[in-house]
């Protein structure tokens, strides 16, 4: 694939993913389009590129294309299958609204770029999503961090896109490129689908770790170990009562004159101290079962190297925060139709979603290309 991309870029001056997918669909065939492209590969200065058409010719001379380059051919065609979807082809074909280089222009205005895909299609669209992230990363890495605005990448449910070793690279080296990533996953085990040992490497590279809504025993055990142990003091009534009894006997011995009075008084003082002594025991700061029963809205925040110990935070849902009222629209799965729940000065209320035409000054924006509908919360018109 690398060989094809290099030759295609030299021929056309750019690589468009649908065009690449169409070409790779003919990979190793005897169509006129592919044979002409194969001739270009034979003329490439790189030996690694010239080797590809040579292996393809050897494959065509065999009775079957199983094994070797034939297996590679089948794997390539499976990998490029998502690029044949009509909707993806439309959004991945020119003209484009945004180039990765737009985000690294010196003194550029801040951008908010959202790359979203339904979980139902995340696995199928994963190659395209990875290509988009890689393009943004390369554009940022080509420019010195001090010449461009720092980028914050919020990677929500990123484990759903499957194998993506770049996620580990972002965690370990991203700060050096000016990219600050944040990973949001159901559990740290979900990170292992990205790369081997990612559940260990990524948290170890993050300056802040937030654990909330723990529902699995392995995750609870992990957080319990992170929090460590504490020492508790308690009254051991059996030992204290035994010390009081020994003290009384020592005092009786001193008063009755049995034995050495000084030794009896010293023994009484010793037993008096034991009677007030508290026993100590070590235990987990939070046990796994306590973490599993944690109340909603609580989080444990760990900031190694910044805070000497974790802290226990209360997190209010966004619909209960007055400062976020009007900043979000309705959730069609939870809210009443055409309404949204917001926090007001007195209590929670449901406000109507207003639908109107977008102002003329905004109608050239990409989101209004197919529709001019504009939505906002009543009382919070932008």
mmCIF file of C-alpha atoms in Angstrom:
data_model
loop_
_atom_site.group_PDB
_atom_site.id
_atom_site.type_symbol
_atom_site.label_atom_id
_atom_site.label_comp_id
_atom_site.label_asym_id
_atom_site.label_seq_id
_atom_site.Cartn_x
_atom_site.Cartn_y
_atom_site.Cartn_z
ATOM 1 C CA UNK A 1 0.000 0.000 0.000
ATOM 2 C CA UNK A 2 2.860 2.351 0.817
ATOM 3 C CA UNK A 3 4.357 1.730 -2.629
ATOM 4 C CA UNK A 4 1.049 2.479 -4.353
ATOM 5 C CA UNK A 5 0.492 5.652 -2.329
ATOM 6 C CA UNK A 6 3.945 7.006 -3.167
ATOM 7 C CA UNK A 7 3.553 6.385 -6.906
ATOM 8 C CA UNK A 8 -0.012 7.718 -6.903
ATOM 9 C CA UNK A 9 1.120 10.903 -5.146
ATOM 10 C CA UNK A 10 3.864 11.409 -7.721
ATOM 11 C CA UNK A 11 1.448 10.879 -10.587
ATOM 12 C CA UNK A 12 -1.480 13.016 -9.374
ATOM 13 C CA UNK A 13 0.196 15.352 -6.893
ATOM 14 C CA UNK A 14 -2.185 14.191 -4.139
ATOM 15 C CA UNK A 15 -3.923 11.073 -2.829
ATOM 16 C CA UNK A 16 -7.715 11.009 -2.478
ATOM 17 C CA UNK A 17 -8.914 8.035 -0.424
ATOM 18 C CA UNK A 18 -11.769 6.971 -2.761
ATOM 19 C CA UNK A 19 -9.332 7.073 -5.719
ATOM 20 C CA UNK A 20 -6.848 4.998 -3.749
ATOM 21 C CA UNK A 21 -9.593 2.515 -2.834
ATOM 22 C CA UNK A 22 -10.615 2.158 -6.483
ATOM 23 C CA UNK A 23 -7.012 1.506 -7.446
ATOM 24 C CA UNK A 24 -6.426 -1.000 -4.652
ATOM 25 C CA UNK A 25 -9.596 -2.848 -5.663
ATOM 26 C CA UNK A 26 -7.738 -3.707 -8.908
ATOM 27 C CA UNK A 27 -4.481 -4.540 -7.124
ATOM 28 C CA UNK A 28 -2.726 -7.416 -8.885
ATOM 29 C CA UNK A 29 -5.349 -7.721 -11.631
ATOM 30 C CA UNK A 30 -4.828 -7.570 -15.397
ATOM 31 C CA UNK A 31 -7.066 -4.571 -16.025
ATOM 32 C CA UNK A 32 -5.668 -1.811 -18.230
ATOM 33 C CA UNK A 33 -5.839 0.691 -15.362
ATOM 34 C CA UNK A 34 -3.801 -1.454 -13.020
ATOM 35 C CA UNK A 35 -1.248 -2.609 -15.606
ATOM 36 C CA UNK A 36 -0.559 1.006 -16.560
ATOM 37 C CA UNK A 37 -0.063 1.870 -12.910
ATOM 38 C CA UNK A 38 2.117 -1.212 -12.441
ATOM 39 C CA UNK A 39 4.349 0.059 -15.235
ATOM 40 C CA UNK A 40 4.839 3.300 -13.276
ATOM 41 C CA UNK A 41 5.838 1.253 -10.236
ATOM 42 C CA UNK A 42 8.459 -0.598 -12.303
ATOM 43 C CA UNK A 43 9.994 2.770 -13.205
ATOM 44 C CA UNK A 44 10.198 3.999 -9.593
ATOM 45 C CA UNK A 45 13.676 4.766 -8.226
ATOM 46 C CA UNK A 46 13.028 2.815 -5.002
ATOM 47 C CA UNK A 47 13.857 -0.895 -5.093
ATOM 48 C CA UNK A 48 11.113 -1.621 -2.542
ATOM 49 C CA UNK A 49 8.517 -0.210 -4.955
ATOM 50 C CA UNK A 50 9.907 -2.035 -8.009
ATOM 51 C CA UNK A 51 9.731 -5.300 -6.057
ATOM 52 C CA UNK A 52 5.926 -5.130 -5.782
ATOM 53 C CA UNK A 53 5.126 -5.533 -9.522
ATOM 54 C CA UNK A 54 7.774 -8.258 -9.757
ATOM 55 C CA UNK A 55 6.003 -10.274 -7.054
ATOM 56 C CA UNK A 56 2.650 -9.626 -8.706
ATOM 57 C CA UNK A 57 3.954 -11.007 -11.996
ATOM 58 C CA UNK A 58 5.200 -14.108 -10.197
ATOM 59 C CA UNK A 59 1.780 -14.514 -8.575
ATOM 60 C CA UNK A 60 -0.020 -14.307 -11.917
ATOM 61 C CA UNK A 61 2.217 -17.065 -13.304
ATOM 62 C CA UNK A 62 1.112 -19.429 -10.545
ATOM 63 C CA UNK A 63 -1.970 -21.594 -10.775
ATOM 64 C CA UNK A 64 -3.547 -19.861 -7.764
ATOM 65 C CA UNK A 65 -3.033 -16.660 -5.850
ATOM 66 C CA UNK A 66 -3.232 -18.225 -2.384
ATOM 67 C CA UNK A 67 -0.430 -17.553 0.056
ATOM 68 C CA UNK A 68 2.326 -14.936 -0.208
ATOM 69 C CA UNK A 69 1.352 -11.885 -2.249
ATOM 70 C CA UNK A 70 -2.072 -13.436 -2.869
ATOM 71 C CA UNK A 71 -2.881 -13.393 0.837
ATOM 72 C CA UNK A 72 -1.675 -9.808 1.013
ATOM 73 C CA UNK A 73 -3.952 -8.939 -1.912
ATOM 74 C CA UNK A 74 -7.008 -10.353 -0.141
ATOM 75 C CA UNK A 75 -6.136 -8.543 3.086
ATOM 76 C CA UNK A 76 -5.727 -5.232 1.254
ATOM 77 C CA UNK A 77 -9.104 -5.561 -0.442
ATOM 78 C CA UNK A 78 -10.799 -6.266 2.894
ATOM 79 C CA UNK A 79 -9.068 -3.283 4.483
ATOM 80 C CA UNK A 80 -10.275 -0.916 1.747
ATOM 81 C CA UNK A 81 -13.860 -2.189 1.779
ATOM 82 C CA UNK A 82 -15.208 0.746 3.904
ATOM 83 C CA UNK A 83 -14.010 3.222 1.283
ATOM 84 C CA UNK A 84 -16.567 1.893 -1.199
ATOM 85 C CA UNK A 85 -19.525 3.084 0.911
ATOM 86 C CA UNK A 86 -21.337 5.874 -1.046
ATOM 87 C CA UNK A 87 -21.698 8.168 1.971
ATOM 88 C CA UNK A 88 -18.043 7.848 2.931
ATOM 89 C CA UNK A 89 -16.978 8.422 -0.680
ATOM 90 C CA UNK A 90 -18.984 11.641 -0.754
ATOM 91 C CA UNK A 91 -17.463 13.116 2.402
ATOM 92 C CA UNK A 92 -13.937 11.955 1.494
ATOM 93 C CA UNK A 93 -13.994 13.511 -1.978
ATOM 94 C CA UNK A 94 -13.224 17.146 -2.876
ATOM 95 C CA UNK A 95 -14.117 19.906 -2.374
ATOM 96 C CA UNK A 96 -13.166 19.877 1.312
ATOM 97 C CA UNK A 97 -14.076 22.377 4.030
ATOM 98 C CA UNK A 98 -11.005 21.846 6.187
ATOM 99 C CA UNK A 99 -7.401 20.771 5.713
ATOM 100 C CA UNK A 100 -5.219 19.504 8.576
ATOM 101 C CA UNK A 101 -2.793 22.346 7.844
ATOM 102 C CA UNK A 102 -5.546 24.858 8.733
ATOM 103 C CA UNK A 103 -5.142 23.880 12.388
ATOM 104 C CA UNK A 104 -1.434 24.683 12.519
ATOM 105 C CA UNK A 105 -1.341 28.099 10.860
ATOM 106 C CA UNK A 106 0.507 30.613 13.024
ATOM 107 C CA UNK A 107 -1.801 32.970 14.993
ATOM 108 C CA UNK A 108 -4.854 31.171 13.589
ATOM 109 C CA UNK A 109 -8.205 31.456 15.374
ATOM 110 C CA UNK A 110 -9.205 28.544 17.635
ATOM 111 C CA UNK A 111 -10.985 25.649 15.967
ATOM 112 C CA UNK A 112 -13.386 23.055 17.329
ATOM 113 C CA UNK A 113 -13.278 19.973 15.084
ATOM 114 C CA UNK A 114 -15.621 17.080 15.815
ATOM 115 C CA UNK A 115 -15.036 13.649 14.265
ATOM 116 C CA UNK A 116 -18.032 11.525 15.263
ATOM 117 C CA UNK A 117 -19.265 8.111 14.238
ATOM 118 C CA UNK A 118 -22.054 5.909 15.565
ATOM 119 C CA UNK A 119 -20.867 2.990 17.656
ATOM 120 C CA UNK A 120 -22.749 0.681 15.281
ATOM 121 C CA UNK A 121 -20.397 1.663 12.447
ATOM 122 C CA UNK A 122 -17.202 2.417 14.406
ATOM 123 C CA UNK A 123 -15.571 -0.909 13.537
ATOM 124 C CA UNK A 124 -16.329 -0.534 9.815
ATOM 125 C CA UNK A 125 -15.273 3.113 9.700
ATOM 126 C CA UNK A 126 -12.165 2.567 11.841
ATOM 127 C CA UNK A 127 -9.651 2.730 8.922
ATOM 128 C CA UNK A 128 -11.066 6.080 7.833
ATOM 129 C CA UNK A 129 -11.122 7.486 11.365
ATOM 130 C CA UNK A 130 -7.526 6.393 11.899
ATOM 131 C CA UNK A 131 -6.530 8.030 8.601
ATOM 132 C CA UNK A 132 -8.140 11.313 9.671
ATOM 133 C CA UNK A 133 -6.397 11.284 13.059
ATOM 134 C CA UNK A 134 -3.084 10.426 11.430
ATOM 135 C CA UNK A 135 -3.407 13.308 8.966
ATOM 136 C CA UNK A 136 -4.055 15.792 11.797
ATOM 137 C CA UNK A 137 -1.120 14.399 13.767
ATOM 138 C CA UNK A 138 1.318 14.591 10.853
ATOM 139 C CA UNK A 139 0.325 18.196 10.094
ATOM 140 C CA UNK A 140 0.968 19.138 13.731
ATOM 141 C CA UNK A 141 4.284 17.294 13.969
ATOM 142 C CA UNK A 142 5.643 18.992 10.842
ATOM 143 C CA UNK A 143 5.439 22.399 12.548
ATOM 144 C CA UNK A 144 7.421 23.421 15.663
ATOM 145 C CA UNK A 145 5.104 23.482 18.721
ATOM 146 C CA UNK A 146 6.064 27.067 19.582
ATOM 147 C CA UNK A 147 4.788 28.272 16.191
ATOM 148 C CA UNK A 148 1.303 26.784 16.423
ATOM 149 C CA UNK A 149 -1.579 26.629 18.852
ATOM 150 C CA UNK A 150 -1.611 23.686 21.258
ATOM 151 C CA UNK A 151 -4.201 21.033 20.423
ATOM 152 C CA UNK A 152 -6.427 19.168 22.852
ATOM 153 C CA UNK A 153 -7.719 15.808 21.590
ATOM 154 C CA UNK A 154 -10.713 14.358 23.435
ATOM 155 C CA UNK A 155 -10.812 10.672 22.416
ATOM 156 C CA UNK A 156 -14.162 9.420 23.679
ATOM 157 C CA UNK A 157 -14.802 5.653 23.431
ATOM 158 C CA UNK A 158 -11.649 5.420 21.327
ATOM 159 C CA UNK A 159 -11.318 1.683 22.027
ATOM 160 C CA UNK A 160 -14.187 1.034 19.611
ATOM 161 C CA UNK A 161 -12.033 1.717 16.525
ATOM 162 C CA UNK A 162 -9.859 -1.336 17.135
ATOM 163 C CA UNK A 163 -6.110 -1.608 16.726
ATOM 164 C CA UNK A 164 -4.508 1.861 16.701
ATOM 165 C CA UNK A 165 -0.922 1.994 18.017
ATOM 166 C CA UNK A 166 -0.865 5.745 17.458
ATOM 167 C CA UNK A 167 -2.977 6.074 20.623
ATOM 168 C CA UNK A 168 0.028 4.955 22.665
ATOM 169 C CA UNK A 169 2.315 7.322 20.765
ATOM 170 C CA UNK A 170 -0.009 10.245 21.505
ATOM 171 C CA UNK A 171 0.074 9.444 25.220
ATOM 172 C CA UNK A 172 3.854 9.098 25.398
ATOM 173 C CA UNK A 173 5.087 11.685 22.879
ATOM 174 C CA UNK A 174 2.028 13.827 22.105
ATOM 175 C CA UNK A 175 2.964 16.611 24.512
ATOM 176 C CA UNK A 176 6.234 17.073 22.663
ATOM 177 C CA UNK A 177 4.283 17.674 19.447
ATOM 178 C CA UNK A 178 1.897 20.084 21.136
ATOM 179 C CA UNK A 179 -0.973 17.568 21.279
ATOM 180 C CA UNK A 180 -2.595 16.923 24.665
ATOM 181 C CA UNK A 181 -4.821 13.808 24.489
ATOM 182 C CA UNK A 182 -7.561 12.732 26.893
ATOM 183 C CA UNK A 183 -8.900 9.168 26.753
ATOM 184 C CA UNK A 184 -12.470 8.389 27.829
ATOM 185 C CA UNK A 185 -13.170 4.658 28.119
ATOM 186 C CA UNK A 186 -15.526 2.349 29.994
ATOM 187 C CA UNK A 187 -12.548 0.672 31.667
ATOM 188 C CA UNK A 188 -8.784 0.668 31.269
ATOM 189 C CA UNK A 189 -9.062 -2.856 29.806
ATOM 190 C CA UNK A 190 -10.738 -1.294 26.757
ATOM 191 C CA UNK A 191 -7.423 0.371 25.917
ATOM 192 C CA UNK A 192 -5.813 -3.005 25.177
ATOM 193 C CA UNK A 193 -7.795 -3.202 21.936
ATOM 194 C CA UNK A 194 -5.695 -0.265 20.678
ATOM 195 C CA UNK A 195 -2.241 -1.775 21.251
ATOM 196 C CA UNK A 196 -0.521 -4.374 23.440
ATOM 197 C CA UNK A 197 -0.211 -3.239 27.068
ATOM 198 C CA UNK A 198 -1.958 0.049 26.260
ATOM 199 C CA UNK A 199 -3.982 -0.250 29.490
ATOM 200 C CA UNK A 200 -0.680 0.042 31.354
ATOM 201 C CA UNK A 201 1.249 2.469 29.140
ATOM 202 C CA UNK A 202 -1.452 5.089 28.523
ATOM 203 C CA UNK A 203 -2.507 5.624 32.191
ATOM 204 C CA UNK A 204 1.159 5.690 33.189
ATOM 205 C CA UNK A 205 1.703 8.526 30.686
ATOM 206 C CA UNK A 206 -1.327 10.598 31.703
ATOM 207 C CA UNK A 207 -0.812 13.462 34.129
ATOM 208 C CA UNK A 208 -4.386 13.158 35.389
ATOM 209 C CA UNK A 209 -6.496 10.039 35.875
ATOM 210 C CA UNK A 210 -10.201 10.277 36.757
ATOM 211 C CA UNK A 211 -12.117 7.186 37.841
ATOM 212 C CA UNK A 212 -15.894 7.367 38.127
ATOM 213 C CA UNK A 213 -18.864 5.074 37.646
ATOM 214 C CA UNK A 214 -16.867 1.914 38.434
ATOM 215 C CA UNK A 215 -19.016 -1.137 37.706
ATOM 216 C CA UNK A 216 -16.623 -4.080 37.260
ATOM 217 C CA UNK A 217 -14.664 -5.927 39.939
ATOM 218 C CA UNK A 218 -11.316 -5.899 38.027
ATOM 219 C CA UNK A 219 -11.559 -2.129 37.577
ATOM 220 C CA UNK A 220 -12.499 -1.686 41.247
ATOM 221 C CA UNK A 221 -9.515 -3.797 42.299
ATOM 222 C CA UNK A 222 -7.220 -1.682 40.111
ATOM 223 C CA UNK A 223 -8.441 1.601 41.615
ATOM 224 C CA UNK A 224 -8.237 0.148 45.123
ATOM 225 C CA UNK A 225 -4.567 -0.698 44.538
ATOM 226 C CA UNK A 226 -3.915 2.774 43.131
ATOM 227 C CA UNK A 227 -5.358 4.409 46.248
ATOM 228 C CA UNK A 228 -3.145 2.267 48.451
ATOM 229 C CA UNK A 229 -3.571 1.512 52.162
ATOM 230 C CA UNK A 230 -4.251 3.469 55.328
ATOM 231 C CA UNK A 231 -3.751 2.777 59.056
ATOM 232 C CA UNK A 232 -6.756 2.652 61.383
ATOM 233 C CA UNK A 233 -6.745 2.924 65.169
ATOM 234 C CA UNK A 234 -9.348 1.134 67.250
ATOM 235 C CA UNK A 235 -10.069 0.154 70.832
ATOM 236 C CA UNK A 236 -9.275 -3.495 71.520
ATOM 237 C CA UNK A 237 -11.624 -3.901 74.487
ATOM 238 C CA UNK A 238 -10.374 -7.395 75.357
ATOM 239 C CA UNK A 239 -6.768 -6.261 75.723
ATOM 240 C CA UNK A 240 -7.777 -3.038 77.471
ATOM 241 C CA UNK A 241 -9.938 -4.855 80.019
ATOM 242 C CA UNK A 242 -7.129 -7.328 80.660
ATOM 243 C CA UNK A 243 -4.756 -4.394 81.271
ATOM 244 C CA UNK A 244 -7.209 -2.772 83.699
ATOM 245 C CA UNK A 245 -7.510 -6.038 85.634
ATOM 246 C CA UNK A 246 -3.713 -6.362 85.776
ATOM 247 C CA UNK A 247 -3.470 -2.765 86.984
ATOM 248 C CA UNK A 248 -5.966 -3.408 89.801
ATOM 249 C CA UNK A 249 -4.016 -6.477 90.920
ATOM 250 C CA UNK A 250 -0.751 -4.512 90.916
ATOM 251 C CA UNK A 251 -2.339 -1.790 93.055
ATOM 252 C CA UNK A 252 -3.720 -4.375 95.470
ATOM 253 C CA UNK A 253 -0.258 -5.934 95.771
ATOM 254 C CA UNK A 254 1.217 -2.512 96.527
ATOM 255 C CA UNK A 255 -1.396 -1.696 99.192
ATOM 256 C CA UNK A 256 -1.293 -5.108 100.895
ATOM 257 C CA UNK A 257 2.487 -5.100 100.961
ATOM 258 C CA UNK A 258 2.880 -8.354 99.057
ATOM 259 C CA UNK A 259 6.257 -8.186 97.318
ATOM 260 C CA UNK A 260 8.209 -5.072 96.364
ATOM 261 C CA UNK A 261 6.009 -1.957 96.521
ATOM 262 C CA UNK A 262 8.062 -0.024 93.934
ATOM 263 C CA UNK A 263 7.844 -2.864 91.412
ATOM 264 C CA UNK A 264 4.106 -3.174 92.007
ATOM 265 C CA UNK A 265 3.587 0.571 91.393
ATOM 266 C CA UNK A 266 5.646 0.426 88.170
ATOM 267 C CA UNK A 267 3.605 -2.559 86.975
ATOM 268 C CA UNK A 268 0.390 -0.661 87.749
ATOM 269 C CA UNK A 269 1.583 2.349 85.714
ATOM 270 C CA UNK A 270 2.500 0.101 82.803
ATOM 271 C CA UNK A 271 -0.902 -1.587 82.821
ATOM 272 C CA UNK A 272 -2.572 1.838 83.009
ATOM 273 C CA UNK A 273 -0.862 2.840 79.769
ATOM 274 C CA UNK A 274 -1.905 -0.446 78.152
ATOM 275 C CA UNK A 275 -5.509 0.144 79.220
ATOM 276 C CA UNK A 276 -5.619 3.321 77.130
ATOM 277 C CA UNK A 277 -3.588 1.968 74.201
ATOM 278 C CA UNK A 278 -5.312 1.795 70.797
ATOM 279 C CA UNK A 279 -4.554 -1.071 68.441
ATOM 280 C CA UNK A 280 -3.661 -0.367 64.816
ATOM 281 C CA UNK A 281 -4.412 -2.190 61.603
ATOM 282 C CA UNK A 282 -3.733 -1.650 57.892
ATOM 283 C CA UNK A 283 -6.538 -1.726 55.357
ATOM 284 C CA UNK A 284 -7.198 -0.514 51.796
ATOM 285 C CA UNK A 285 -8.123 3.156 51.667
ATOM 286 C CA UNK A 286 -11.128 2.091 49.591
ATOM 287 C CA UNK A 287 -11.911 -1.592 49.163
ATOM 288 C CA UNK A 288 -13.188 -2.902 45.795
ATOM 289 C CA UNK A 289 -16.697 -3.500 47.164
ATOM 290 C CA UNK A 290 -16.833 0.076 48.514
ATOM 291 C CA UNK A 291 -15.873 1.413 45.090
ATOM 292 C CA UNK A 292 -18.552 -0.700 43.403
ATOM 293 C CA UNK A 293 -21.174 0.768 45.768
ATOM 294 C CA UNK A 294 -20.006 4.345 45.206
ATOM 295 C CA UNK A 295 -22.777 6.935 44.927
ATOM 296 C CA UNK A 296 -23.453 8.566 41.567
ATOM 297 C CA UNK A 297 -21.651 11.811 40.862
ATOM 298 C CA UNK A 298 -18.455 10.941 42.697
ATOM 299 C CA UNK A 299 -14.988 10.578 41.179
ATOM 300 C CA UNK A 300 -11.490 9.733 42.331
ATOM 301 C CA UNK A 301 -8.843 11.978 40.771
ATOM 302 C CA UNK A 302 -5.189 10.954 40.686
ATOM 303 C CA UNK A 303 -2.488 13.424 39.584
ATOM 304 C CA UNK A 304 0.924 11.747 40.052
ATOM 305 C CA UNK A 305 3.766 14.209 40.536
ATOM 306 C CA UNK A 306 1.343 17.103 41.048
ATOM 307 C CA UNK A 307 -0.714 16.145 44.095
ATOM 308 C CA UNK A 308 0.735 14.127 46.988
ATOM 309 C CA UNK A 309 -2.418 12.019 47.191
ATOM 310 C CA UNK A 310 -5.661 11.416 45.238
ATOM 311 C CA UNK A 311 -8.718 13.498 46.002
ATOM 312 C CA UNK A 312 -12.395 12.683 46.187
ATOM 313 C CA UNK A 313 -14.443 14.874 43.833
ATOM 314 C CA UNK A 314 -18.123 15.512 43.307
ATOM 315 C CA UNK A 315 -19.118 15.916 39.665
ATOM 316 C CA UNK A 316 -22.467 17.499 38.851
ATOM 317 C CA UNK A 317 -24.209 16.351 35.644
ATOM 318 C CA UNK A 318 -24.200 19.010 32.948
ATOM 319 C CA UNK A 319 -28.007 19.356 33.072
ATOM 320 C CA UNK A 320 -27.744 20.400 36.742
ATOM 321 C CA UNK A 321 -25.231 23.191 36.092
ATOM 322 C CA UNK A 322 -26.611 26.692 35.547
ATOM 323 C CA UNK A 323 -23.456 27.816 33.751
ATOM 324 C CA UNK A 324 -24.125 25.246 30.987
ATOM 325 C CA UNK A 325 -27.825 26.022 30.538
ATOM 326 C CA UNK A 326 -28.524 26.741 26.875
ATOM 327 C CA UNK A 327 -25.153 25.366 25.766
ATOM 328 C CA UNK A 328 -26.567 21.979 24.718
ATOM 329 C CA UNK A 329 -29.651 20.700 22.914
ATOM 330 C CA UNK A 330 -31.991 17.831 23.681
ATOM 331 C CA UNK A 331 -30.952 14.207 23.993
ATOM 332 C CA UNK A 332 -33.547 12.364 21.948
ATOM 333 C CA UNK A 333 -33.082 9.218 24.038
ATOM 334 C CA UNK A 334 -33.774 10.803 27.434
ATOM 335 C CA UNK A 335 -35.479 14.191 27.105
ATOM 336 C CA UNK A 336 -39.096 14.996 26.309
ATOM 337 C CA UNK A 337 -39.713 15.604 22.595
ATOM 338 C CA UNK A 338 -38.516 19.051 21.437
ATOM 339 C CA UNK A 339 -37.458 20.032 24.958
ATOM 340 C CA UNK A 340 -34.279 20.021 27.011
ATOM 341 C CA UNK A 341 -33.700 19.909 30.767
ATOM 342 C CA UNK A 342 -31.699 22.810 32.196
ATOM 343 C CA UNK A 343 -30.858 24.169 35.659
ATOM 344 C CA UNK A 344 -32.452 27.504 36.553
ATOM 345 C CA UNK A 345 -32.050 29.682 39.631
ATOM 346 C CA UNK A 346 -34.850 27.907 41.479
ATOM 347 C CA UNK A 347 -35.081 24.374 40.130
ATOM 348 C CA UNK A 348 -34.731 22.041 37.148
ATOM 349 C CA UNK A 349 -36.964 22.917 34.211
ATOM 350 C CA UNK A 350 -37.690 21.719 30.696
ATOM 351 C CA UNK A 351 -37.282 24.401 28.047
ATOM 352 C CA UNK A 352 -38.507 24.208 24.462
ATOM 353 C CA UNK A 353 -36.090 23.856 21.529
ATOM 354 C CA UNK A 354 -36.675 26.675 19.041
ATOM 355 C CA UNK A 355 -36.313 25.785 15.352
ATOM 356 C CA UNK A 356 -35.908 28.629 12.892
ATOM 357 C CA UNK A 357 -33.895 29.658 9.853
ATOM 358 C CA UNK A 358 -30.231 30.351 10.381
ATOM 359 C CA UNK A 359 -29.166 34.008 10.121
ATOM 360 C CA UNK A 360 -27.973 34.947 6.661
ATOM 361 C CA UNK A 361 -24.530 35.717 8.053
ATOM 362 C CA UNK A 362 -24.126 32.030 8.976
ATOM 363 C CA UNK A 363 -25.647 30.296 5.972
ATOM 364 C CA UNK A 364 -22.307 29.831 4.222
ATOM 365 C CA UNK A 365 -21.117 27.653 7.102
ATOM 366 C CA UNK A 366 -20.680 23.956 6.168
ATOM 367 C CA UNK A 367 -23.319 22.735 8.657
ATOM 368 C CA UNK A 368 -25.979 24.789 6.863
ATOM 369 C CA UNK A 369 -25.078 23.616 3.365
ATOM 370 C CA UNK A 370 -27.835 20.987 3.222
ATOM 371 C CA UNK A 371 -30.257 22.705 5.597
ATOM 372 C CA UNK A 372 -30.702 26.227 6.898
ATOM 373 C CA UNK A 373 -32.411 25.099 10.108
ATOM 374 C CA UNK A 374 -31.096 26.688 13.285
ATOM 375 C CA UNK A 375 -31.763 25.339 16.779
ATOM 376 C CA UNK A 376 -31.403 26.925 20.214
ATOM 377 C CA UNK A 377 -32.927 26.703 23.693
ATOM 378 C CA UNK A 378 -35.768 29.135 24.418
ATOM 379 C CA UNK A 379 -34.416 32.051 26.426
ATOM 380 C CA UNK A 380 -30.831 31.345 25.347
ATOM 381 C CA UNK A 381 -30.699 32.644 21.776
ATOM 382 C CA UNK A 382 -27.052 32.926 20.677
#
